[in-house]
XYZ file of C-alpha atoms in Angstrom:
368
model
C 7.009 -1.035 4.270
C 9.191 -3.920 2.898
C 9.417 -6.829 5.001
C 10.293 -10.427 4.433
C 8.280 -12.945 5.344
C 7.926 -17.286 4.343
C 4.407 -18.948 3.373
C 4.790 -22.484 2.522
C 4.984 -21.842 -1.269
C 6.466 -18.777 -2.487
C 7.562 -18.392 -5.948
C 8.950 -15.748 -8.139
C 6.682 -14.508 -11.123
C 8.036 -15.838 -14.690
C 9.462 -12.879 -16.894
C 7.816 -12.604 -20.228
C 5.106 -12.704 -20.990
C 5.470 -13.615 -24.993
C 4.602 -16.819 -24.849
C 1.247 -16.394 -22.682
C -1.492 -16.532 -25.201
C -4.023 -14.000 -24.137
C -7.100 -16.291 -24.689
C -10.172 -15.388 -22.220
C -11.742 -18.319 -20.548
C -15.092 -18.508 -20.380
C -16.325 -17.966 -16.058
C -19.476 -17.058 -15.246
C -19.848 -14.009 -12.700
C -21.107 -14.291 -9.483
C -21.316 -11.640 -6.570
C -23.255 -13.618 -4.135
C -21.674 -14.469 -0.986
C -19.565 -17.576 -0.358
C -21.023 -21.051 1.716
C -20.300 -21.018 4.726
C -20.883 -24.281 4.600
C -18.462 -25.048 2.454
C -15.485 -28.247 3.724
C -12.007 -29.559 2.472
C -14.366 -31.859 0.647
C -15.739 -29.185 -1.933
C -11.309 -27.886 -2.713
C -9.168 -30.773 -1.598
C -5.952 -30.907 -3.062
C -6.388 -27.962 -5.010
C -3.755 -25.285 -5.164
C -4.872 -21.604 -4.943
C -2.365 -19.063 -6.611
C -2.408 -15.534 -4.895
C -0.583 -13.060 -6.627
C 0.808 -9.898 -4.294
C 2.985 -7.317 -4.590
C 6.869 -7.211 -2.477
C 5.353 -5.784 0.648
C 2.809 -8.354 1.570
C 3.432 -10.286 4.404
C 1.105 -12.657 6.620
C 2.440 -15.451 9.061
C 3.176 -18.904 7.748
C 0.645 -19.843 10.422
C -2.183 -18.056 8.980
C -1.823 -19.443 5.602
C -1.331 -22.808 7.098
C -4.779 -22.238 8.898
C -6.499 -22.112 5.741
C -4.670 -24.589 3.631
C -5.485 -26.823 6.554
C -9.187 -26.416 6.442
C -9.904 -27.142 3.170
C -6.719 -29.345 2.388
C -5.387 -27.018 -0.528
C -2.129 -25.552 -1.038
C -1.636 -21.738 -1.370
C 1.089 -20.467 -3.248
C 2.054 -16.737 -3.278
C 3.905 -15.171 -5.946
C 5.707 -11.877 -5.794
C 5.037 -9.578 -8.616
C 7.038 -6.566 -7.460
C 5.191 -3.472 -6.901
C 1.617 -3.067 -6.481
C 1.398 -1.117 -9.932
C 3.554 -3.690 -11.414
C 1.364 -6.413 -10.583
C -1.921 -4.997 -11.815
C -0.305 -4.107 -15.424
C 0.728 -8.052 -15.822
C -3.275 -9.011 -14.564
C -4.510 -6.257 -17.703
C -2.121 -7.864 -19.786
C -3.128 -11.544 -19.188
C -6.497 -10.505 -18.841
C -8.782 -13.760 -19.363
C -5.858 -16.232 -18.665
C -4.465 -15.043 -15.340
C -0.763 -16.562 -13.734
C -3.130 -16.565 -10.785
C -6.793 -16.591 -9.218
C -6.679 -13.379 -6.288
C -4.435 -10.341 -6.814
C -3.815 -8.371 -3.739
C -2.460 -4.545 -3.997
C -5.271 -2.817 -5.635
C -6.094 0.306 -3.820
C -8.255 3.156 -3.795
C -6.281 5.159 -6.608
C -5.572 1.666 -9.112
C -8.558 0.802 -9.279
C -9.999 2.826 -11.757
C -7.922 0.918 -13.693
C -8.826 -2.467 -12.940
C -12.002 -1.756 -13.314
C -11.752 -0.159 -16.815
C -9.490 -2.968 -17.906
C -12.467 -5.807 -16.162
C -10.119 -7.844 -15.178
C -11.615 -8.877 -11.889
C -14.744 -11.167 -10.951
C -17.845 -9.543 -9.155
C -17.804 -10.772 -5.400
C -19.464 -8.924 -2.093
C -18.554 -11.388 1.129
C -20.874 -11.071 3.979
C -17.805 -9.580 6.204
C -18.551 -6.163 4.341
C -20.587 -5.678 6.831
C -18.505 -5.057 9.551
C -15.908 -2.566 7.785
C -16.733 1.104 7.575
C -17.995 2.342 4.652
C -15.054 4.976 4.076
C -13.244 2.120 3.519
C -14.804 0.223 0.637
C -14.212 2.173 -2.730
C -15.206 0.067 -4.909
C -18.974 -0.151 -5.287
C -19.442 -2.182 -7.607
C -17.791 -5.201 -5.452
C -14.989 -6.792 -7.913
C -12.266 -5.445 -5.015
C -12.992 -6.224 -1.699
C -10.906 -4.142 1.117
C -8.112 -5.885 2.759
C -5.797 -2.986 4.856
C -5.204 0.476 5.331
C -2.389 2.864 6.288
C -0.985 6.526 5.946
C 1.987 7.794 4.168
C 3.439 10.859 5.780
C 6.831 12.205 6.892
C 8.593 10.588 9.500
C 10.776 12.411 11.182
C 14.138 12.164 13.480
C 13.858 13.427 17.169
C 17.428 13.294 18.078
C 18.367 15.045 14.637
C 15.775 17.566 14.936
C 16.993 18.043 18.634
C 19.999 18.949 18.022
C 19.370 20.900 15.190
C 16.953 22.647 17.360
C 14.183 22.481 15.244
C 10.604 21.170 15.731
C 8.997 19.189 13.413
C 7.216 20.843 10.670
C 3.659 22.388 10.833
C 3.269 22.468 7.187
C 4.424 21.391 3.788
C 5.840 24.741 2.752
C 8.428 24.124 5.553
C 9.640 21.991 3.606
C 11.296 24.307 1.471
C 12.721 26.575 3.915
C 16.986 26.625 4.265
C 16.476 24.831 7.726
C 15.168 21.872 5.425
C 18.384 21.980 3.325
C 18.937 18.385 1.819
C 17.261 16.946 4.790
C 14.133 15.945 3.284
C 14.300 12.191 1.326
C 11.376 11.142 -0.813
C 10.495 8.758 -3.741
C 10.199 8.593 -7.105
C 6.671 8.381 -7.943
C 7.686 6.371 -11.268
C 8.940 3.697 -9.348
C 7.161 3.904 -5.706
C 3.848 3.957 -4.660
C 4.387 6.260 -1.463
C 6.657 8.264 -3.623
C 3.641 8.322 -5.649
C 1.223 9.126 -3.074
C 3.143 11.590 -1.950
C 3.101 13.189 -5.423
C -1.121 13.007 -5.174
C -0.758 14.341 -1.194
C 1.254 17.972 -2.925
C -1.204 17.747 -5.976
C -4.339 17.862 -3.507
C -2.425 20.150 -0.940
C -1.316 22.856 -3.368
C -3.571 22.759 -6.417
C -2.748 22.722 -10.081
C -3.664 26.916 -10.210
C -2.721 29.681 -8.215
C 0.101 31.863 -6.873
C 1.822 28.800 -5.360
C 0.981 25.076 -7.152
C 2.021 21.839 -6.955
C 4.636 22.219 -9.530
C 6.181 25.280 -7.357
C 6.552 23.211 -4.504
C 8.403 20.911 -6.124
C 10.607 23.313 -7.549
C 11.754 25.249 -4.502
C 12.231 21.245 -3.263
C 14.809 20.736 -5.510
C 16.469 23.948 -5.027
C 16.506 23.341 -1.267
C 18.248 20.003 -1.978
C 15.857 17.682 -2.006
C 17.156 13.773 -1.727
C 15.199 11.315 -4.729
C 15.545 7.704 -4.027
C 14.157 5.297 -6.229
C 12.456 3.222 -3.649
C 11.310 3.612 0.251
C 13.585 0.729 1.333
C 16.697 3.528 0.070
C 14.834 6.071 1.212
C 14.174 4.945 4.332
C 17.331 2.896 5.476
C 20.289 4.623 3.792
C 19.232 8.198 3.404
C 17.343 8.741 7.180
C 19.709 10.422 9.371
C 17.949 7.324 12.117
C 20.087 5.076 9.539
C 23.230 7.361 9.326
C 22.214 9.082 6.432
C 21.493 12.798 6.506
C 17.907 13.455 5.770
C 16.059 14.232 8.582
C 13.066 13.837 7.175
C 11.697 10.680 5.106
C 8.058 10.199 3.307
C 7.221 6.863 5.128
C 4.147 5.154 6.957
C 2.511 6.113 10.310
C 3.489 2.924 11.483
C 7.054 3.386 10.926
C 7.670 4.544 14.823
C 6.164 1.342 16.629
C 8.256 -0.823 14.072
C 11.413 1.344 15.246
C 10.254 0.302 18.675
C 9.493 -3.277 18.061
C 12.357 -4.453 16.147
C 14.451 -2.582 18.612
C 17.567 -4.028 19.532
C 16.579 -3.524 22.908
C 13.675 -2.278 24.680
C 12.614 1.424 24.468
C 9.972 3.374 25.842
C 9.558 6.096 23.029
C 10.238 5.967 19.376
C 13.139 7.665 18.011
C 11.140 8.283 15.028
C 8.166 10.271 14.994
C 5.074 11.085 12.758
C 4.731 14.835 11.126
C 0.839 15.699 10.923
C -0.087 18.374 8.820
C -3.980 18.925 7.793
C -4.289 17.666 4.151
C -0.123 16.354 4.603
C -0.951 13.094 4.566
C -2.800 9.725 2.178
C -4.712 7.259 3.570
C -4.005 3.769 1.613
C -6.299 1.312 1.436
C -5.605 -2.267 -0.604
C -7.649 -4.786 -1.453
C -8.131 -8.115 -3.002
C -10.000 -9.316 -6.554
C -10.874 -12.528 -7.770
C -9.336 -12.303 -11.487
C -11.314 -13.187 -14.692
C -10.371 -16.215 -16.141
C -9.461 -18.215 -12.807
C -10.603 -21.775 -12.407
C -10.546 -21.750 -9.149
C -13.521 -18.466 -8.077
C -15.386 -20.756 -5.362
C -11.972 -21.586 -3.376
C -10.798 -18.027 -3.981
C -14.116 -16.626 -2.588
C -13.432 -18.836 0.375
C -9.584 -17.185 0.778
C -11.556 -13.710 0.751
C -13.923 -14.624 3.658
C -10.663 -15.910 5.603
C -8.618 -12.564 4.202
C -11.348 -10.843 6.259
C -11.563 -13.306 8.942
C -10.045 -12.108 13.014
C -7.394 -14.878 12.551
C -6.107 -13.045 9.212
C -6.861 -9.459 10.107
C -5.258 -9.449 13.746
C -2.161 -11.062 11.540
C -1.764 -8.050 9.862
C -0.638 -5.463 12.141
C 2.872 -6.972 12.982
C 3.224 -8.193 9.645
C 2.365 -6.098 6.889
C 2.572 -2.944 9.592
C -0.687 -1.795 8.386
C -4.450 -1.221 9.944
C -7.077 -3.980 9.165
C -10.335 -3.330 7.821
C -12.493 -5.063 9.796
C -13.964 -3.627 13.069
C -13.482 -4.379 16.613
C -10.257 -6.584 15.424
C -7.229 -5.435 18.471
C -4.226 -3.400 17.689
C -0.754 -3.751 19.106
C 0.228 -1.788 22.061
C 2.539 -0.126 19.876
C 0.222 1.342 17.539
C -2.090 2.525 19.807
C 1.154 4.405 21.380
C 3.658 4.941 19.134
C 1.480 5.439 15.529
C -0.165 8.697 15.577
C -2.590 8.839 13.026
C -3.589 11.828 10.764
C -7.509 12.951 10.955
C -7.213 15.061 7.986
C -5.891 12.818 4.781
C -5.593 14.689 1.500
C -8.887 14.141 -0.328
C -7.979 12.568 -3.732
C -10.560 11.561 -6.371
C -9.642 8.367 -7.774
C -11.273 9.041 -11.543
C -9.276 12.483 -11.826
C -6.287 10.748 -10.692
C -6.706 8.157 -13.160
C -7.575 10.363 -16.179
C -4.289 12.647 -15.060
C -1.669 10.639 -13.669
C 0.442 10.199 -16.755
C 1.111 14.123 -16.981
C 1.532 14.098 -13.494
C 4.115 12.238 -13.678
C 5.473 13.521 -16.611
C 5.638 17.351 -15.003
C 6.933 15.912 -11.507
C 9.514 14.195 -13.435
C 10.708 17.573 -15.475
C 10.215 19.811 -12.563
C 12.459 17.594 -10.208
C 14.639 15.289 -11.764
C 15.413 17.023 -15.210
């Protein structure tokens, strides 16, 4: 979910990329964990460059916290999506625009990883997330946040409609889903793209009724394409006048209805639709990128990434789980965010070495 947010150095990522010679700087690897011992003597005044995609957000206050410590400045540049961002750290690989990238998850990685453009680095605060959520064993990406992409749906639309909200996917196709379903293109969005994995592991590639066959009766039952969830979500959701009644969003979109409320409400006018094998769990993480300068102070911004003060920020921020255990929720997600038990079960290596046809067939099958 898209929300603004102010660090004390933001800056926008230079286009082009011509003119960045692609020479690899010589950094020796290291996975151990980070000093705790470590003081604004060891960084000060040195300037840590964190590149993220649109969606991050963390409190001024946290970054201050850590800038503070070790008297450094850290400066966050946008790189637009997630996916976005990872291409421009293969193609500068050795001579990064930055030292951490954040956005990784557990379906881009295979790519990072293939391309080596991260830094081996296990912190000590591994320990205390569960091992579901740590996909990268080999410990160049170190988890940061999870969250589920799933249809949201709209109780007063449904109401009146006199529907209930939809046991399974093939619902989705059925005339009382008539262009009241809005998703994303998974070209340009990465829950339209999850989504896209979510049918693929749902439905199969073989069989009387695939993937592809979903997505054709979709577009025959009027399905709504936006380019982007922030479209998706606040123009073509009936909540937002629009008339899909359905929208592929986050399991945290209902407590954000509630707390950015105008005014107070007991129940969310949004709710979550939880179908077995309906839904992806996301989980993003952080890498220390080859080439960087700067790997002690970014090992340090890892420990605090995984620190309470960081993780409890996350919540109301990025509207998002943390990773680490025992860390509190907000109210709201405890009682507005239902959360799915049964995730679609996606392996990240068949993803990678089928994605491009994926997208390819989605692409014919819906939008040509």
């Amino acid at each position: 979910m898209a929300l603004m947010f102010s660090l004390r150095r933001i800056v926008p990522l230079l286009l082009g990329l011509s003119a960045v010679a692609l020479i690899v700087a010589a950094c020796g690897d290291n996975d151990a964990p980070a000093d705790d011992a470590r003081t604004a003597a060891d960084f000060a005044g040195e300037e840590l460059v964190v590149l993220v995609h649109d969606s991050f957000a963390i409190s001024a206050e946290t970054i201050a916290a850590f800038e503070d410590q070790f008297d450094v400045t850290v400066t966050v540049v946008l790189t637009g999506d997630a996916l976005e961002g990872l291409n421009r750290a293969i193609l500068t690989k050795g001579n990064p625009e930055g030292d951490l990238l954040f956005g990784v998850d557990n379906i881009s990685f295979v790519r990072a990883l293939e391309a080596d453009v991260f830094l081996p680095y296990r912190p000590a605060a591994l320990d205390s997330i569960d091992e579901s959520l740590i996909f990268d064993d080999s410990g160049h990406i170190t988890p940061v946040n999870f969250g589920y992409v799933l249809f949201n749906f709209h109780k007063a639309a449904l109401a009146q409609a006199g529907l209930s909200a939809p046991a399974t996917l093939e619902q989705l196709a059925l005339p009382d889903w008539s262009g009241r379903v809005a998703v994303q293109d998974p070209n340009t969005s990465s829950p339209g793209l999850q989504l896209m994995l979510v049918t693929i592991a749902y439905f199969g590639e073989n069989g009387p009724y695939t993937w592809l066959d979903f997505w054709r009766d979709m577009r025959a039952n009027d399905l709504i394409v936006s380019d982007n969830w922030t479209d998706a979500y606040y123009t073509q959701f009936s909540q937002y006048g629009g008339g899909a009644w359905l929208v592929n969003s986050y399991a945290t979109s209902p407590p954000a209805e509630v707390i950015f409320a105008e005014s107070p409400l007991d129940e969310s006018p949004t709710g979550n639709v939880i179908v077995p094998g309906g839904s992806y769990r996301q989980v993003e993480g952080v890498g220390i990128l080859r080439g960087t300068d700067k790997q002690p102070l970014a090992q340090a911004f890892i420990d605090f990434m995984l620190s309470d003060r960081f993780q409890s920020d996350i919540p109301l921020n990025m509207f998002v789980y943390p990773v680490v255990n025992g860390v509190p929720l907000p109210s709201e997600f405890l009682e507005f965010a239902q959360i799915p038990t049964e995730p679609a079960q996606i392996d990240a290596d068949v993803v990678a070495a089928n994605l491009e046809r994926w997208l390819d067939e989605w692409t014919d099958v819906v939008l040509r």
